[in-house]
Amino acid sequence: MQIRDERDEDAAAISRITTAAFADAPHSSGTEARIVEALRQAEALTVSLVATSDDGRIVGHVAFSPVRIDGVAGRWYGLGPVSVTPDLQRQGIGGALIGEGLIRLAALGAHGCVVLGEPAYYRRFCFLDDRTLTYGGKPSPYFQRLVLRGEAPKGDVSYHLAF
Ligand SMILES: CC(C)(COP(=O)(O)OP(=O)(O)OC[C@H]1O[C@@H](n2cnc3c(N)ncnc32)[C@H](O)[C@@H]1OP(=O)(O)O)[C@@H](O)C(=O)NCCC(=O)NCCS
């Protein structure tokens, strides 16, 4: 398995994998593939990585895009959607994509990253829930942040309009 930046020709495969990965996910909105497409169109895919198998097939994808805190754009980003092709889940591909994505964000000078997802999963990347950083005006154990540089921010987070 290899991880690399997405290329123009990957767009259709990324959409397919995103749709397949979320098809049976209980929390899915069914719009995840369209979100990735809209982020790409808006040039808001700050980091977009694919995992490829030995034969070059795309088997996973992760997106990171800018978020605003109390309406202010800074150096904070949102993780997601993240998708692994269903028959290859739970083999470390998602973890490798997220880990590499966070390294890329840090190298770009990001101050931090937020994610909305299962705490049991994201804890392993050192994401924490923090009641002073809210999403939709209220704290949630599912909304978590990872500080990469500086102080932990306070405020309400909004994702890119593509969401
Ligand atoms: C979530 C996802 C990206 C993780 O990728 P993956 O390659 O399957 O996960 P990894 O192999 O890196 O990690 C596996 C570990 O994560 C755990 N895990 C995976 N998804 C989990 C979830 N939703 N909740 C809690 N734990 C989860 C597994 O139990 C496993 O734990 P273990 O290492 O203790 O055995 C992938 O399962 C997926 O595409 N799911 C459907 C789409 C989705 O839900 N995306 C995330 C939206 S927030």
Short mmCIF file of C-alpha atoms and ligand atoms in Angstrom, two decimals:
data_model
loop_
_atom_site.label_atom_id
_atom_site.label_comp_id
_atom_site.label_asym_id
_atom_site.label_seq_id
_atom_site.Cartn_x
_atom_site.Cartn_y
_atom_site.Cartn_z
CA MET A 1 0.00 0.00 0.00
CA GLN A 2 1.18 3.49 -0.85
CA ILE A 3 -0.13 6.92 0.04
CA ARG A 4 0.12 9.85 -2.35
CA ASP A 5 -1.60 13.12 -3.24
CA GLU A 6 -4.71 12.78 -5.36
CA ARG A 7 -4.28 13.40 -9.09
CA ASP A 8 -6.81 14.77 -11.59
CA GLU A 9 -7.50 11.31 -12.95
CA ASP A 10 -8.36 9.93 -9.47
CA ALA A 11 -11.59 11.88 -9.06
CA ALA A 12 -13.99 9.17 -10.28
CA ALA A 13 -12.32 6.42 -8.23
CA ILE A 14 -12.41 8.61 -5.11
CA SER A 15 -16.13 9.21 -5.61
CA ARG A 16 -16.75 5.49 -6.02
CA ILE A 17 -14.79 4.54 -2.91
CA THR A 18 -16.41 7.26 -0.83
CA THR A 19 -19.89 6.13 -1.88
CA ALA A 20 -19.08 2.47 -1.20
CA ALA A 21 -17.44 3.13 2.18
CA PHE A 22 -20.36 5.16 3.47
CA ALA A 23 -23.11 2.97 1.98
CA ASP A 24 -23.56 1.00 5.21
CA ALA A 25 -22.32 3.62 7.67
CA PRO A 26 -25.17 4.38 10.11
CA HIS A 27 -24.30 8.09 10.42
CA SER A 28 -23.95 8.65 6.65
CA SER A 29 -25.72 11.57 5.01
CA GLY A 30 -25.31 9.90 1.62
CA THR A 31 -23.66 13.09 0.35
CA GLU A 32 -20.03 12.37 1.23
CA ALA A 33 -18.86 11.80 -2.37
CA ARG A 34 -20.54 15.03 -3.46
CA ILE A 35 -18.88 16.87 -0.59
CA VAL A 36 -15.45 15.76 -1.80
CA GLU A 37 -16.34 16.82 -5.36
CA ALA A 38 -17.59 20.22 -4.19
CA LEU A 39 -14.47 20.77 -2.08
CA ARG A 40 -12.33 19.96 -5.11
CA GLN A 41 -14.32 22.31 -7.32
CA ALA A 42 -13.95 25.09 -4.73
CA GLU A 43 -10.19 24.39 -4.48
CA ALA A 44 -10.70 23.72 -0.80
CA LEU A 45 -9.04 20.32 -0.65
CA THR A 46 -6.04 21.51 1.35
CA VAL A 47 -4.84 17.93 1.66
CA SER A 48 -6.36 15.10 -0.36
CA LEU A 49 -4.58 11.77 -0.19
CA VAL A 50 -5.26 8.40 -1.73
CA ALA A 51 -4.07 4.98 -0.63
CA THR A 52 -3.20 2.67 -3.51
CA SER A 53 -2.74 -1.09 -3.54
CA ASP A 54 0.30 -2.75 -5.09
CA ASP A 55 -1.46 -2.88 -8.47
CA GLY A 56 -2.13 0.88 -8.35
CA ARG A 57 -5.83 0.58 -7.49
CA ILE A 58 -7.19 3.32 -5.22
CA VAL A 59 -8.40 1.72 -1.98
CA GLY A 60 -8.81 4.69 0.33
CA HIS A 61 -9.06 8.46 0.48
CA VAL A 62 -8.93 11.24 3.05
CA ALA A 63 -9.75 14.94 2.69
CA PHE A 64 -8.80 17.91 4.83
CA SER A 65 -10.35 21.33 4.23
CA PRO A 66 -10.24 24.72 6.00
CA VAL A 67 -12.70 25.47 8.80
CA ARG A 68 -13.66 28.77 10.43
CA ILE A 69 -13.77 29.40 14.15
CA ASP A 70 -16.39 31.97 15.15
CA GLY A 71 -16.54 32.84 11.46
CA VAL A 72 -12.83 33.59 11.20
CA ALA A 73 -10.60 31.72 8.76
CA GLY A 74 -7.33 30.69 10.37
CA ARG A 75 -5.03 27.76 10.19
CA TRP A 76 -7.47 25.13 11.38
CA TYR A 77 -8.73 22.33 9.19
CA GLY A 78 -11.43 19.69 9.20
CA LEU A 79 -10.68 16.01 8.63
CA GLY A 80 -13.12 14.19 6.39
CA PRO A 81 -14.63 12.53 4.63
CA VAL A 82 -12.30 9.55 5.09
CA SER A 83 -13.09 6.31 3.28
CA VAL A 84 -11.62 2.87 2.85
CA THR A 85 -13.01 0.39 0.35
CA PRO A 86 -15.30 -1.94 2.36
CA ASP A 87 -13.43 -5.21 1.77
CA LEU A 88 -10.16 -3.67 2.99
CA GLN A 89 -11.36 -1.90 6.11
CA ARG A 90 -9.71 -2.58 9.49
CA GLN A 91 -6.30 -3.28 7.99
CA GLY A 92 -4.68 0.01 8.90
CA ILE A 93 -5.38 1.91 5.65
CA GLY A 94 -7.60 4.56 7.25
CA GLY A 95 -5.11 5.06 10.04
CA ALA A 96 -2.24 5.44 7.59
CA LEU A 97 -4.17 8.01 5.53
CA ILE A 98 -5.13 10.06 8.58
CA GLY A 99 -1.63 9.91 10.06
CA GLU A 100 -0.01 11.04 6.81
CA GLY A 101 -2.64 13.74 6.35
CA LEU A 102 -1.92 15.17 9.78
CA ILE A 103 1.82 15.20 9.00
CA ARG A 104 1.06 17.11 5.77
CA LEU A 105 -1.14 19.60 7.61
CA ALA A 106 1.58 20.23 10.21
CA ALA A 107 4.13 20.76 7.43
CA LEU A 108 1.81 23.36 5.88
CA GLY A 109 1.84 25.29 9.16
CA ALA A 110 -1.61 24.24 10.35
CA HIS A 111 -2.46 25.09 13.92
CA GLY A 112 -4.86 22.22 14.31
CA CYS A 113 -7.52 19.92 13.01
CA VAL A 114 -11.08 19.03 13.99
CA VAL A 115 -13.09 15.93 13.27
CA LEU A 116 -16.66 14.80 13.77
CA GLY A 117 -16.58 11.07 14.40
CA GLU A 118 -16.20 8.15 16.77
CA PRO A 119 -14.03 9.15 19.74
CA ALA A 120 -12.94 5.51 20.11
CA TYR A 121 -11.33 5.74 16.68
CA TYR A 122 -9.93 9.28 16.64
CA ARG A 123 -8.45 9.10 20.13
CA ARG A 124 -5.60 7.06 18.71
CA PHE A 125 -4.51 10.10 16.69
CA CYS A 126 -4.64 12.23 19.88
CA PHE A 127 -7.91 13.99 19.04
CA LEU A 128 -9.72 15.13 22.19
CA ASP A 129 -13.16 16.56 22.80
CA ASP A 130 -13.01 20.03 24.31
CA ARG A 131 -16.17 21.69 25.49
CA THR A 132 -14.87 25.16 24.64
CA LEU A 133 -14.69 24.32 20.94
CA THR A 134 -18.18 23.63 19.67
CA TYR A 135 -19.86 22.60 16.45
CA GLY A 136 -23.36 23.81 15.67
CA GLY A 137 -23.29 25.90 18.85
CA LYS A 138 -22.97 23.03 21.29
CA PRO A 139 -20.24 20.72 22.55
CA SER A 140 -20.34 17.05 21.61
CA PRO A 141 -18.14 14.08 22.47
CA TYR A 142 -18.15 13.30 18.74
CA PHE A 143 -16.62 16.66 17.86
CA GLN A 144 -12.92 16.56 18.61
CA ARG A 145 -9.82 18.62 18.02
CA LEU A 146 -6.10 18.11 17.71
CA VAL A 147 -3.80 21.05 18.41
CA LEU A 148 -0.75 21.01 16.15
CA ARG A 149 0.69 24.39 17.09
CA GLY A 150 0.00 27.06 19.71
CA GLU A 151 -2.97 27.30 22.02
CA ALA A 152 -6.23 25.39 21.84
CA PRO A 153 -8.83 27.76 20.34
CA LYS A 154 -12.27 28.51 21.75
CA GLY A 155 -15.37 29.14 19.68
CA ASP A 156 -17.81 27.60 17.28
CA VAL A 157 -16.48 25.78 14.25
CA SER A 158 -18.00 25.88 10.79
CA TYR A 159 -16.95 23.67 7.92
CA HIS A 160 -16.57 24.75 4.28
CA LEU A 161 -19.84 25.46 2.48
CA ALA A 162 -19.37 22.23 0.52
CA PHE A 163 -20.57 20.40 3.63
C1 LIG B 1 -13.50 4.72 9.38
C2 LIG B 1 -12.53 4.15 8.35
C3 LIG B 1 -12.02 5.25 7.44
C4 LIG B 1 -11.35 3.54 9.14
O1 LIG B 1 -10.43 3.03 8.23
P1 LIG B 1 -9.89 1.51 8.42
O2 LIG B 1 -8.80 1.31 7.44
O3 LIG B 1 -11.07 0.60 8.36
O4 LIG B 1 -9.38 1.60 9.94
P2 LIG B 1 -7.95 1.16 10.50
O5 LIG B 1 -7.63 -0.21 9.99
O6 LIG B 1 -6.97 2.23 10.32
O7 LIG B 1 -8.28 1.08 12.04
C5 LIG B 1 -8.96 -0.05 12.50
C6 LIG B 1 -9.32 0.18 13.92
O8 LIG B 1 -10.26 1.22 13.99
C7 LIG B 1 -11.43 0.76 14.60
N1 LIG B 1 -12.52 1.43 13.91
C8 LIG B 1 -12.74 1.55 12.60
N2 LIG B 1 -13.87 2.26 12.38
C9 LIG B 1 -14.35 2.57 13.60
C10 LIG B 1 -15.47 3.28 14.06
N3 LIG B 1 -16.37 3.81 13.22
N4 LIG B 1 -15.64 3.39 15.39
C11 LIG B 1 -14.76 2.88 16.25
N5 LIG B 1 -13.68 2.19 15.89
C12 LIG B 1 -13.49 2.04 14.58
C13 LIG B 1 -11.44 -0.72 14.44
O9 LIG B 1 -12.15 -1.34 15.46
C14 LIG B 1 -9.97 -1.04 14.53
O10 LIG B 1 -9.58 -1.08 15.86
P3 LIG B 1 -8.35 -1.98 16.34
O11 LIG B 1 -7.13 -1.40 15.66
O12 LIG B 1 -8.33 -1.79 17.82
O13 LIG B 1 -8.70 -3.34 15.88
C15 LIG B 1 -13.18 3.03 7.49
O14 LIG B 1 -13.59 1.98 8.34
C16 LIG B 1 -14.36 3.50 6.66
O15 LIG B 1 -14.19 3.85 5.48
N6 LIG B 1 -15.57 3.47 7.23
C17 LIG B 1 -16.78 3.88 6.52
C18 LIG B 1 -16.82 5.38 6.31
C19 LIG B 1 -16.70 6.13 7.63
O16 LIG B 1 -17.39 5.82 8.59
N7 LIG B 1 -15.78 7.13 7.64
C20 LIG B 1 -15.51 7.92 8.83
C21 LIG B 1 -16.54 8.98 9.04
S1 LIG B 1 -16.14 9.92 10.49
#
